[in-house]
Short mmCIF file of C-alpha atoms in Angstrom, two decimals:
data_model
loop_
_atom_site.label_atom_id
_atom_site.label_comp_id
_atom_site.label_asym_id
_atom_site.label_seq_id
_atom_site.Cartn_x
_atom_site.Cartn_y
_atom_site.Cartn_z
CA UNK A 1 -0.35 -0.12 -0.05
CA UNK A 2 1.08 3.17 -0.84
CA UNK A 3 -0.93 6.71 -0.69
CA UNK A 4 -3.12 8.76 1.96
CA UNK A 5 -6.55 10.14 2.38
CA UNK A 6 -7.91 13.34 4.08
CA UNK A 7 -10.40 13.60 6.56
CA UNK A 8 -12.37 16.85 6.12
CA UNK A 9 -15.04 17.94 7.83
CA UNK A 10 -18.23 20.02 7.95
CA UNK A 11 -17.50 21.94 10.55
CA UNK A 12 -15.14 22.50 13.37
CA UNK A 13 -15.23 19.21 16.32
CA UNK A 14 -17.14 17.43 13.70
CA UNK A 15 -14.77 14.48 14.60
CA UNK A 16 -11.89 15.00 12.38
CA UNK A 17 -9.54 14.19 14.97
CA UNK A 18 -10.81 11.27 16.65
CA UNK A 19 -11.50 9.47 12.97
CA UNK A 20 -8.39 10.50 11.60
CA UNK A 21 -7.01 8.58 14.64
CA UNK A 22 -9.13 5.66 14.68
CA UNK A 23 -8.36 5.04 11.03
CA UNK A 24 -4.76 5.38 11.86
CA UNK A 25 -4.99 2.62 14.74
CA UNK A 26 -7.18 0.58 12.36
CA UNK A 27 -4.50 0.45 9.49
CA UNK A 28 -1.23 0.07 12.69
CA UNK A 29 -3.21 -3.19 13.61
CA UNK A 30 -3.41 -4.33 9.83
CA UNK A 31 0.54 -3.79 10.14
CA UNK A 32 0.30 -1.05 7.74
CA UNK A 33 2.88 1.43 8.52
CA UNK A 34 1.15 5.04 9.14
CA UNK A 35 1.16 8.58 9.98
CA UNK A 36 -0.89 11.68 10.80
CA UNK A 37 -0.57 14.73 9.39
CA UNK A 38 -2.13 18.18 10.01
CA UNK A 39 -0.82 20.74 7.54
CA UNK A 40 -1.92 23.89 9.88
CA UNK A 41 -3.42 23.40 13.34
CA UNK A 42 -5.01 26.36 15.39
CA UNK A 43 -4.98 25.12 19.27
CA UNK A 44 -3.84 25.91 22.71
CA UNK A 45 -2.89 22.31 23.14
CA UNK A 46 0.17 21.37 22.32
CA UNK A 47 2.75 18.87 22.87
CA UNK A 48 6.40 18.92 22.64
CA UNK A 49 8.09 16.09 20.74
CA UNK A 50 11.57 13.91 21.61
CA UNK A 51 13.66 16.54 19.21
CA UNK A 52 12.38 19.50 21.09
CA UNK A 53 9.39 20.63 18.54
CA UNK A 54 6.11 21.80 19.57
CA UNK A 55 3.13 20.47 17.63
CA UNK A 56 -0.62 19.85 18.49
CA UNK A 57 -1.19 17.48 20.99
CA UNK A 58 -3.99 15.85 18.48
CA UNK A 59 -1.31 14.89 16.26
CA UNK A 60 0.80 13.77 19.15
CA UNK A 61 -2.42 11.38 20.12
CA UNK A 62 -2.79 10.58 16.21
CA UNK A 63 0.98 9.36 16.29
CA UNK A 64 0.35 7.05 19.39
CA UNK A 65 -2.81 5.93 17.27
CA UNK A 66 -0.36 4.67 14.69
CA UNK A 67 2.14 3.59 17.02
CA UNK A 68 4.91 5.94 15.76
CA UNK A 69 6.88 8.66 17.55
CA UNK A 70 5.69 12.10 17.17
CA UNK A 71 7.63 14.16 14.91
CA UNK A 72 7.22 17.90 13.39
CA UNK A 73 6.71 16.42 10.26
CA UNK A 74 3.08 16.03 11.46
CA UNK A 75 2.34 19.43 12.04
CA UNK A 76 4.20 21.79 10.21
CA UNK A 77 2.32 25.08 11.19
CA UNK A 78 0.67 25.71 14.73
CA UNK A 79 -0.87 28.65 15.46
CA UNK A 80 -1.80 29.73 19.03
CA UNK A 81 -4.22 32.15 19.56
CA UNK A 82 -3.07 34.98 21.82
CA UNK A 83 -6.04 36.98 21.56
CA UNK A 84 -8.97 37.80 19.10
CA UNK A 85 -7.08 38.52 16.48
CA UNK A 86 -3.52 37.61 16.71
CA UNK A 87 -1.80 33.94 17.17
CA UNK A 88 1.80 32.56 17.60
CA UNK A 89 3.12 31.29 14.57
CA UNK A 90 5.21 27.97 15.37
CA UNK A 91 7.05 26.47 12.05
CA UNK A 92 8.53 23.38 12.16
CA UNK A 93 7.79 23.29 16.03
CA UNK A 94 9.67 26.46 16.68
CA UNK A 95 8.00 30.07 17.19
CA UNK A 96 8.68 32.78 14.37
CA UNK A 97 6.67 35.82 15.53
CA UNK A 98 2.89 36.86 16.02
CA UNK A 99 0.60 37.13 13.48
CA UNK A 100 -2.75 38.98 12.82
CA UNK A 101 -5.27 36.54 11.36
CA UNK A 102 -5.19 39.16 8.26
CA UNK A 103 -1.39 39.49 8.03
CA UNK A 104 -1.54 35.22 7.90
CA UNK A 105 -4.16 34.72 5.15
CA UNK A 106 -2.97 37.89 3.60
CA UNK A 107 0.17 36.05 2.30
CA UNK A 108 2.13 34.26 4.29
CA UNK A 109 -0.37 30.98 4.53
CA UNK A 110 0.21 30.32 1.27
CA UNK A 111 4.14 31.10 0.95
CA UNK A 112 3.69 28.17 3.40
CA UNK A 113 2.00 25.61 0.79
CA UNK A 114 5.69 24.38 -0.02
CA UNK A 115 7.15 23.33 3.50
CA UNK A 116 4.03 21.98 4.22
CA UNK A 117 3.82 19.48 0.81
CA UNK A 118 7.69 19.03 1.71
CA UNK A 119 6.89 17.64 4.77
CA UNK A 120 4.39 15.60 3.56
CA UNK A 121 6.23 14.02 0.81
CA UNK A 122 8.67 13.16 3.39
CA UNK A 123 6.17 10.96 5.71
CA UNK A 124 5.12 9.82 2.38
CA UNK A 125 8.36 8.58 1.42
CA UNK A 126 8.67 6.99 5.02
CA UNK A 127 5.73 5.31 5.88
CA UNK A 128 3.16 3.36 3.45
CA UNK A 129 0.05 5.75 4.01
CA UNK A 130 -0.91 9.26 5.89
CA UNK A 131 -3.76 10.15 6.76
CA UNK A 132 -4.36 13.93 6.95
CA UNK A 133 -6.59 16.00 9.27
CA UNK A 134 -8.39 19.07 7.93
CA UNK A 135 -9.56 21.84 9.33
CA UNK A 136 -12.89 23.38 9.80
CA UNK A 137 -14.47 22.81 6.95
CA UNK A 138 -12.83 23.18 3.55
CA UNK A 139 -15.96 25.26 1.74
CA UNK A 140 -14.93 28.12 4.20
CA UNK A 141 -14.80 29.94 0.34
CA UNK A 142 -13.49 32.92 2.26
CA UNK A 143 -10.68 31.15 2.76
CA UNK A 144 -10.04 29.05 -0.66
CA UNK A 145 -7.24 31.24 -2.03
CA UNK A 146 -4.96 30.95 0.84
CA UNK A 147 -6.06 27.30 1.92
CA UNK A 148 -3.18 25.41 2.40
CA UNK A 149 -5.08 22.35 5.57
CA UNK A 150 -8.12 21.28 3.21
CA UNK A 151 -8.33 21.31 -0.74
CA UNK A 152 -5.25 23.23 -1.25
CA UNK A 153 -3.25 20.21 0.12
CA UNK A 154 -5.46 17.54 -1.04
CA UNK A 155 -4.85 19.30 -4.30
CA UNK A 156 -1.41 19.28 -4.07
CA UNK A 157 -0.52 15.80 -3.05
CA UNK A 158 -3.78 14.37 -5.13
CA UNK A 159 -5.55 12.78 -2.10
CA UNK A 160 -9.09 11.36 -1.72
CA UNK A 161 -10.96 13.30 0.87
CA UNK A 162 -14.09 11.89 3.00
CA UNK A 163 -15.97 14.56 4.73
CA UNK A 164 -16.76 13.97 8.28
CA UNK A 165 -20.66 15.08 9.82
CA UNK A 166 -21.66 15.42 13.23
CA UNK A 167 -24.82 13.93 13.13
CA UNK A 168 -25.96 15.07 16.47
CA UNK A 169 -25.81 18.62 15.95
CA UNK A 170 -28.51 18.09 13.02
CA UNK A 171 -28.10 19.17 9.69
CA UNK A 172 -25.81 16.85 8.59
CA UNK A 173 -27.25 16.32 4.53
CA UNK A 174 -27.65 19.67 4.22
CA UNK A 175 -24.25 20.11 5.55
CA UNK A 176 -22.68 17.22 3.43
CA UNK A 177 -24.22 18.89 0.31
CA UNK A 178 -23.50 22.14 0.76
CA UNK A 179 -19.71 21.15 1.18
CA UNK A 180 -19.63 19.82 -2.16
CA UNK A 181 -21.96 22.33 -3.90
CA UNK A 182 -19.83 25.05 -2.72
CA UNK A 183 -16.23 23.45 -3.85
CA UNK A 184 -15.23 23.95 -7.61
CA UNK A 185 -14.59 21.43 -9.98
CA UNK A 186 -10.77 20.70 -9.43
CA UNK A 187 -11.63 20.19 -5.65
CA UNK A 188 -14.96 18.24 -5.83
CA UNK A 189 -13.00 15.48 -8.44
CA UNK A 190 -11.54 14.74 -4.65
CA UNK A 191 -14.24 14.41 -2.79
CA UNK A 192 -14.95 10.75 -2.69
CA UNK A 193 -17.95 10.50 -0.32
CA UNK A 194 -19.08 10.99 3.48
CA UNK A 195 -18.71 9.38 7.02
CA UNK A 196 -21.62 10.08 9.52
CA UNK A 197 -19.70 10.94 12.99
CA UNK A 198 -22.21 10.64 16.64
CA UNK A 199 -25.33 8.52 15.06
CA UNK A 200 -27.73 7.37 17.74
CA UNK A 201 -30.57 5.08 17.07
CA UNK A 202 -31.08 2.88 14.37
CA UNK A 203 -29.18 2.92 11.38
CA UNK A 204 -32.22 1.69 8.66
CA UNK A 205 -33.89 4.87 9.51
CA UNK A 206 -31.00 7.04 7.65
CA UNK A 207 -31.04 4.81 5.03
CA UNK A 208 -33.21 7.17 3.01
CA UNK A 209 -31.14 10.01 3.30
CA UNK A 210 -28.46 8.25 2.60
CA UNK A 211 -29.54 7.20 -0.62
CA UNK A 212 -30.95 10.43 -1.24
CA UNK A 213 -27.38 12.00 -0.63
CA UNK A 214 -26.19 9.23 -2.85
CA UNK A 215 -28.81 10.45 -5.95
CA UNK A 216 -28.32 14.15 -5.14
CA UNK A 217 -24.18 14.21 -5.34
CA UNK A 218 -23.06 10.93 -6.97
CA UNK A 219 -21.01 10.00 -3.45
CA UNK A 220 -21.14 7.03 -1.35
CA UNK A 221 -21.44 7.26 2.66
CA UNK A 222 -18.15 4.99 3.93
CA UNK A 223 -19.80 4.65 7.45
CA UNK A 224 -22.02 5.51 9.79
CA UNK A 225 -20.27 5.79 13.49
CA UNK A 226 -22.34 5.54 16.22
CA UNK A 227 -22.26 7.72 19.28
CA UNK A 228 -19.64 6.94 21.93
CA UNK A 229 -19.02 9.22 25.29
CA UNK A 230 -15.54 10.12 26.27
CA UNK A 231 -13.76 10.13 23.43
CA UNK A 232 -12.71 13.27 23.17
CA UNK A 233 -8.72 12.46 23.70
CA UNK A 234 -6.39 15.38 23.69
CA UNK A 235 -8.58 17.80 21.76
CA UNK A 236 -7.68 21.17 19.99
CA UNK A 237 -9.94 23.43 22.06
CA UNK A 238 -12.66 23.21 24.58
CA UNK A 239 -13.75 22.49 28.13
CA UNK A 240 -14.01 18.80 28.21
CA UNK A 241 -11.77 16.52 30.55
CA UNK A 242 -11.10 13.81 27.53
CA UNK A 243 -10.94 10.56 30.29
CA UNK A 244 -13.23 11.82 32.51
CA UNK A 245 -16.09 10.59 30.59
CA UNK A 246 -15.06 7.36 29.42
CA UNK A 247 -14.11 6.53 33.26
CA UNK A 248 -17.42 8.03 34.65
CA UNK A 249 -19.33 6.13 32.33
CA UNK A 250 -17.39 2.93 32.38
CA UNK A 251 -17.37 0.01 34.85
CA UNK A 252 -14.66 1.60 37.01
CA UNK A 253 -14.10 0.22 40.96
CA UNK A 254 -15.42 2.49 43.34
CA UNK A 255 -12.82 4.80 45.72
CA UNK A 256 -10.52 2.58 48.14
CA UNK A 257 -11.20 5.00 50.85
CA UNK A 258 -14.79 6.47 52.15
CA UNK A 259 -14.10 10.08 50.63
CA UNK A 260 -14.24 11.36 47.32
CA UNK A 261 -11.46 13.94 46.00
CA UNK A 262 -13.14 17.02 44.69
CA UNK A 263 -10.89 19.44 42.17
CA UNK A 264 -11.45 22.59 40.68
CA UNK A 265 -9.71 23.62 38.03
CA UNK A 266 -9.75 28.08 37.28
CA UNK A 267 -10.99 28.05 33.37
CA UNK A 268 -8.64 31.08 32.90
CA UNK A 269 -8.70 32.91 29.32
CA UNK A 270 -6.29 31.33 26.86
CA UNK A 271 -6.47 28.10 28.86
CA UNK A 272 -3.60 26.01 27.14
CA UNK A 273 -2.55 22.29 27.91
CA UNK A 274 -5.74 21.81 30.05
CA UNK A 275 -5.26 18.12 29.73
CA UNK A 276 -2.94 18.19 32.08
CA UNK A 277 -5.96 17.40 34.08
CA UNK A 278 -6.93 14.32 32.40
CA UNK A 279 -4.86 12.05 34.74
CA UNK A 280 -6.30 13.49 37.40
CA UNK A 281 -9.87 12.64 36.05
CA UNK A 282 -9.01 8.79 35.11
CA UNK A 283 -8.52 8.29 38.86
CA UNK A 284 -11.74 6.60 40.50
CA UNK A 285 -12.88 8.73 42.93
CA UNK A 286 -11.75 12.13 41.56
CA UNK A 287 -14.21 14.47 40.97
CA UNK A 288 -12.82 17.36 38.50
CA UNK A 289 -14.60 20.25 37.35
CA UNK A 290 -13.86 23.70 35.50
CA UNK A 291 -14.28 26.51 37.44
CA UNK A 292 -14.70 30.47 37.06
CA UNK A 293 -16.16 31.67 40.48
CA UNK A 294 -14.68 31.85 43.28
CA UNK A 295 -17.04 30.31 45.65
CA UNK A 296 -17.00 27.06 43.42
CA UNK A 297 -13.95 26.95 45.19
CA UNK A 298 -15.25 26.45 48.63
CA UNK A 299 -15.57 22.68 48.45
CA UNK A 300 -12.57 21.59 46.50
CA UNK A 301 -10.16 19.47 48.10
CA UNK A 302 -7.47 21.05 45.00
CA UNK A 303 -7.37 23.64 43.16
CA UNK A 304 -5.39 23.97 39.73
CA UNK A 305 -4.30 26.64 38.04
CA UNK A 306 -3.67 25.90 34.71
CA UNK A 307 -1.17 26.95 31.94
CA UNK A 308 -2.34 29.83 30.00
CA UNK A 309 -1.08 31.81 26.60
CA UNK A 310 -1.70 34.84 28.72
CA UNK A 311 -0.28 34.78 32.08
CA UNK A 312 -0.87 38.11 32.90
CA UNK A 313 -4.08 38.68 31.35
CA UNK A 314 -5.11 35.46 33.16
CA UNK A 315 -3.42 37.18 36.36
CA UNK A 316 -6.31 40.12 36.02
CA UNK A 317 -8.87 37.44 35.22
CA UNK A 318 -8.38 35.57 38.53
CA UNK A 319 -8.06 39.19 40.15
CA UNK A 320 -11.52 40.75 38.84
CA UNK A 321 -13.65 37.40 39.80
CA UNK A 322 -12.41 37.29 43.28
CA UNK A 323 -10.63 33.91 42.65
CA UNK A 324 -7.24 35.11 43.55
CA UNK A 325 -8.41 36.49 46.94
CA UNK A 326 -9.25 32.71 47.41
CA UNK A 327 -6.64 31.45 46.20
CA UNK A 328 -4.67 33.55 48.79
CA UNK A 329 -7.28 32.20 51.57
CA UNK A 330 -6.85 28.96 50.97
CA UNK A 331 -2.92 28.94 50.85
CA UNK A 332 -3.38 30.38 54.33
CA UNK A 333 -5.27 27.82 55.60
CA UNK A 334 -3.08 25.05 54.27
CA UNK A 335 -5.40 23.82 51.52
CA UNK A 336 -4.34 22.32 48.57
CA UNK A 337 -3.15 24.50 45.23
CA UNK A 338 -1.15 23.56 42.38
CA UNK A 339 -0.17 25.93 39.69
CA UNK A 340 1.50 24.45 36.18
CA UNK A 341 3.24 26.44 33.72
CA UNK A 342 1.45 29.88 33.60
CA UNK A 343 -0.54 28.91 36.33
CA UNK A 344 3.01 28.54 38.56
CA UNK A 345 3.81 32.06 37.12
CA UNK A 346 0.68 33.63 38.45
CA UNK A 347 1.55 32.17 42.16
CA UNK A 348 4.76 33.64 42.19
CA UNK A 349 5.56 37.39 43.78
CA UNK A 350 6.13 39.38 40.41
CA UNK A 351 6.16 39.16 36.98
CA UNK A 352 8.71 41.10 34.19
CA UNK A 353 6.82 40.52 30.14
CA UNK A 354 8.00 42.15 27.72
CA UNK A 355 7.53 39.64 25.28
CA UNK A 356 3.88 38.06 26.10
CA UNK A 357 1.68 41.02 27.31
CA UNK A 358 4.14 43.64 27.35
CA UNK A 359 2.56 44.75 30.41
CA UNK A 360 6.27 44.93 31.82
CA UNK A 361 6.18 44.47 35.38
CA UNK A 362 3.31 42.94 37.21
CA UNK A 363 2.83 41.72 40.67
CA UNK A 364 1.61 38.14 41.06
CA UNK A 365 -0.15 36.39 43.55
CA UNK A 366 2.72 36.12 46.18
CA UNK A 367 2.11 32.62 47.26
CA UNK A 368 5.31 31.07 45.94
CA UNK A 369 8.94 32.63 46.49
CA UNK A 370 9.48 33.10 42.41
CA UNK A 371 9.98 35.81 39.90
CA UNK A 372 9.20 35.35 36.35
CA UNK A 373 10.89 36.85 33.28
CA UNK A 374 9.41 36.43 29.92
CA UNK A 375 12.25 35.54 27.54
CA UNK A 376 12.00 35.59 23.70
CA UNK A 377 12.91 32.29 23.15
CA UNK A 378 10.56 29.78 24.24
CA UNK A 379 11.49 26.80 26.50
CA UNK A 380 10.86 23.51 24.55
CA UNK A 381 11.64 20.16 26.62
CA UNK A 382 10.91 17.08 27.61
CA UNK A 383 12.55 16.96 31.44
CA UNK A 384 12.73 13.50 33.58
CA UNK A 385 13.22 13.91 37.17
CA UNK A 386 11.94 12.63 40.68
CA UNK A 387 9.41 14.66 43.02
CA UNK A 388 7.97 12.94 46.42
CA UNK A 389 10.53 9.95 45.86
CA UNK A 390 8.69 9.06 42.43
CA UNK A 391 9.94 9.14 38.93
CA UNK A 392 8.05 11.69 36.69
CA UNK A 393 8.14 12.69 33.40
CA UNK A 394 6.86 16.00 31.71
CA UNK A 395 7.26 18.47 28.75
CA UNK A 396 7.71 21.91 29.09
CA UNK A 397 6.39 24.69 26.43
CA UNK A 398 6.87 28.06 27.96
CA UNK A 399 8.58 31.74 27.78
CA UNK A 400 8.49 32.73 31.35
CA UNK A 401 11.79 32.07 32.81
CA UNK A 402 11.30 31.19 36.92
CA UNK A 403 13.66 32.64 39.33
CA UNK A 404 13.03 30.37 42.47
CA UNK A 405 14.65 31.78 45.70
CA UNK A 406 12.71 29.86 48.75
CA UNK A 407 10.57 27.21 49.60
CA UNK A 408 10.81 22.84 49.02
CA UNK A 409 12.20 21.81 45.90
CA UNK A 410 9.49 20.43 43.86
CA UNK A 411 10.06 19.45 40.01
CA UNK A 412 11.38 22.38 38.09
CA UNK A 413 9.71 24.92 41.01
CA UNK A 414 8.48 25.18 44.36
CA UNK A 415 6.50 24.29 47.32
CA UNK A 416 5.33 26.11 50.29
CA UNK A 417 2.82 24.24 52.57
CA UNK A 418 0.34 23.48 50.49
CA UNK A 419 1.13 25.60 47.10
CA UNK A 420 2.83 23.60 44.65
CA UNK A 421 4.35 24.70 41.36
CA UNK A 422 6.02 23.47 38.53
CA UNK A 423 6.57 24.63 34.51
CA UNK A 424 6.15 21.23 33.83
CA UNK A 425 2.79 19.82 31.64
CA UNK A 426 2.33 16.02 31.69
CA UNK A 427 3.86 15.26 34.95
CA UNK A 428 0.77 13.71 36.61
CA UNK A 429 0.45 11.23 33.79
CA UNK A 430 3.38 9.57 35.82
CA UNK A 431 1.29 6.85 37.84
CA UNK A 432 3.46 6.51 40.77
CA UNK A 433 3.77 10.65 41.10
CA UNK A 434 0.40 11.07 40.94
CA UNK A 435 -0.76 8.57 43.45
CA UNK A 436 1.82 10.12 45.90
CA UNK A 437 0.42 13.64 44.86
CA UNK A 438 -3.12 12.76 45.44
CA UNK A 439 -2.59 10.90 48.94
CA UNK A 440 -0.73 14.33 49.75
CA UNK A 441 -4.09 16.52 48.92
CA UNK A 442 -6.07 13.86 50.76
CA UNK A 443 -4.16 14.33 53.98
CA UNK A 444 -3.94 18.19 53.63
CA UNK A 445 -7.93 18.40 52.60
CA UNK A 446 -8.65 15.75 55.71
CA UNK A 447 -9.98 13.69 53.21
CA UNK A 448 -10.08 9.61 53.97
CA UNK A 449 -9.25 9.07 49.88
CA UNK A 450 -7.13 6.64 49.26
CA UNK A 451 -5.89 6.43 45.21
CA UNK A 452 -6.50 2.93 43.37
CA UNK A 453 -3.21 1.14 43.23
CA UNK A 454 -3.44 -0.02 39.93
CA UNK A 455 -4.69 3.30 37.50
CA UNK A 456 -2.60 3.18 34.74
CA UNK A 457 -3.32 6.39 32.38
CA UNK A 458 -0.97 5.01 29.68
CA UNK A 459 -3.41 2.15 29.65
CA UNK A 460 -6.18 4.04 29.26
CA UNK A 461 -5.41 6.17 26.77
CA UNK A 462 -4.34 2.99 25.25
CA UNK A 463 -7.93 1.42 25.42
CA UNK A 464 -9.52 4.72 23.80
CA UNK A 465 -7.29 4.54 20.79
CA UNK A 466 -8.27 0.95 20.71
CA UNK A 467 -12.14 2.00 21.16
CA UNK A 468 -11.17 4.69 18.12
CA UNK A 469 -9.95 2.07 16.04
CA UNK A 470 -13.19 -0.43 16.60
CA UNK A 471 -15.27 2.17 15.66
CA UNK A 472 -13.71 2.16 12.02
CA UNK A 473 -13.47 -1.26 11.82
CA UNK A 474 -16.86 -2.23 12.82
CA UNK A 475 -18.94 0.44 11.63
CA UNK A 476 -17.14 2.04 8.04
CA UNK A 477 -16.72 0.05 4.79
CA UNK A 478 -12.81 -0.42 5.57
CA UNK A 479 -12.58 -1.79 2.11
CA UNK A 480 -13.51 1.12 0.47
CA UNK A 481 -11.41 3.10 2.74
CA UNK A 482 -8.47 0.77 1.61
CA UNK A 483 -9.03 1.63 -2.11
CA UNK A 484 -9.12 5.21 -1.39
CA UNK A 485 -5.97 5.67 0.56
CA UNK A 486 -4.38 2.96 -2.22
CA UNK A 487 -6.10 4.46 -5.18
CA UNK A 488 -7.04 7.79 -4.53
CA UNK A 489 -10.71 9.10 -5.39
CA UNK A 490 -12.43 7.28 -8.35
CA UNK A 491 -12.53 8.74 -11.46
CA UNK A 492 -15.99 10.24 -13.12
CA UNK A 493 -17.13 11.65 -9.81
CA UNK A 494 -20.02 14.25 -10.83
CA UNK A 495 -20.05 17.92 -10.43
CA UNK A 496 -22.61 18.92 -7.81
CA UNK A 497 -23.62 22.60 -9.23
CA UNK A 498 -22.80 25.58 -8.50
CA UNK A 499 -19.37 24.53 -7.02
CA UNK A 500 -17.28 27.93 -5.60
CA UNK A 501 -17.82 31.42 -7.03
CA UNK A 502 -15.49 32.61 -9.16
#
C-alpha cells in the first residue's frame, strides 16, 4: 500500500481528529506503517516531541494511535491564539513570531504551502500511508484562495477526501451537500464521499437519507459511526476533561477510601494544555470540574491553576473574579493549590513581561517565592526527574523563566505549605507520582481518600485509541477506505452545482 487520505469535516469539532486517529489505529493493527498529518493546526493544546519541537496535541495523540513517534513533520504549522485577532506562529516546531489573522491569510499562509507539501512528501516516503486531518470546513470559500490544510493540501498531494459530519448536531445532510456544492470542479473531483459521526438510534432510519444524498451528489457514505461517550481525547480546544467521560461512564471500581476528592480547575483565559488534568480525572473517586467563580473553590480539595497563553491576562482575570483572594485564603489555611506553567507563574511574587503581554512589571499573587521574567526564546523540553520519591516525566512549553528563591524543591519549581508550582506539563500522567501527590492532597484536605494502586493512565489512553480503531473497523466500509488510500478518488465523480464562486 502507498498513498493517503484527507479527513475533512463539515464544521469544526465534527470529529476529524478522532476519525483520523481511529483510521491510524485500524491501519496499524493491519500491519500498515501509517503516520498522521495536519498541515496547519490552531490550538492552545500542544505537545513537545523528543527532538524538542512543539506540535498540536491532537497530532501527538494520532501518532500514538499509529504507534509511531510524533514529529514536527506531522504538524508543520501550529497557530497558538493570543487574543481575538492574533496568534503565535509555530513553524516546524519553533515559534517564528506573532501575526494577525489578516496578515496570515493575506500572504504568509500561502507562502508556507511549499513547506507543508515538503513535510507531507517526506512522510509519504517513510510510511505506507499518511492520514491527513483538515481544519474547520473545506468549504470556507472566503479562505479557499490561501488554503493549505484542506483542499489545498489535497490538491497538492492528489489525496482523496472523506467529509465527516456530526449528525448529533443536526443538519448533516444539508452540510454534506452544501460542502460539496460550494467547491470548485477541481476540488470536487477529490471529494470521494462522506462519513456520518455520532449517530444515535436505528441506522435503517438513516438509509433513505443516505440514498438521497448519493443520488444528489453521486458519492457514497463510507460509514455511520455510533455515538460513544468519552472519545474526545487530546482535543484542540474546549472545556472537556477527555478521560473523565470514559472513566465515569464505564465499569470502574469505586474509590478505595471513604471519600471522593474534588478538584476545581480555574478556567483562565487562553487556557492551554488543560489535558494536564485528564490524569486526575482518570482516577476512581476523583471529581474534576472547571470553575470561574470564587465560591466554587469552597468545597474543592485541590485547586489547579492551569497553563495559559496569557499569564498577565489570567492574573487580572483571577483578581477581577475574586479567585485571587480565594486562592490566598486557601494558601493561608493550608489547603492544596497546584499551579502548572502559566498557573505556576501567576502564583509567584513578580512577573516581568515584555514579550507575551508587553505589560512590563506586574505583581503576582505572592503565594510562592518565585520571580518570572519572560524571554523571547521559548523553552521547549522533555524533562525527566523525581518528586515525592517517585519518577516523573513531563514536557515544558513556556517563555517565562522562573527564578525560585525559597520553598521546598518541586520538579523545576517549588512548594510552600500546600501550594505547589511547576512548569512541567504532563507530570500527573506518571502513575506512581500522581498517586503520591493525591495522597498528599487528601491528607492536607482531611479526606479519607485512597488512590487506586493499579490505575494506569497510559493503559486507559490505549483503551480509548483501541475504541477509536474499533469504531472504524466495525462501522466503516474499510474495504472502500483501503481502495481510496491506495488508489485515490474514483474517476468520474459528478460535479454538484453551483460550485465555488469565481
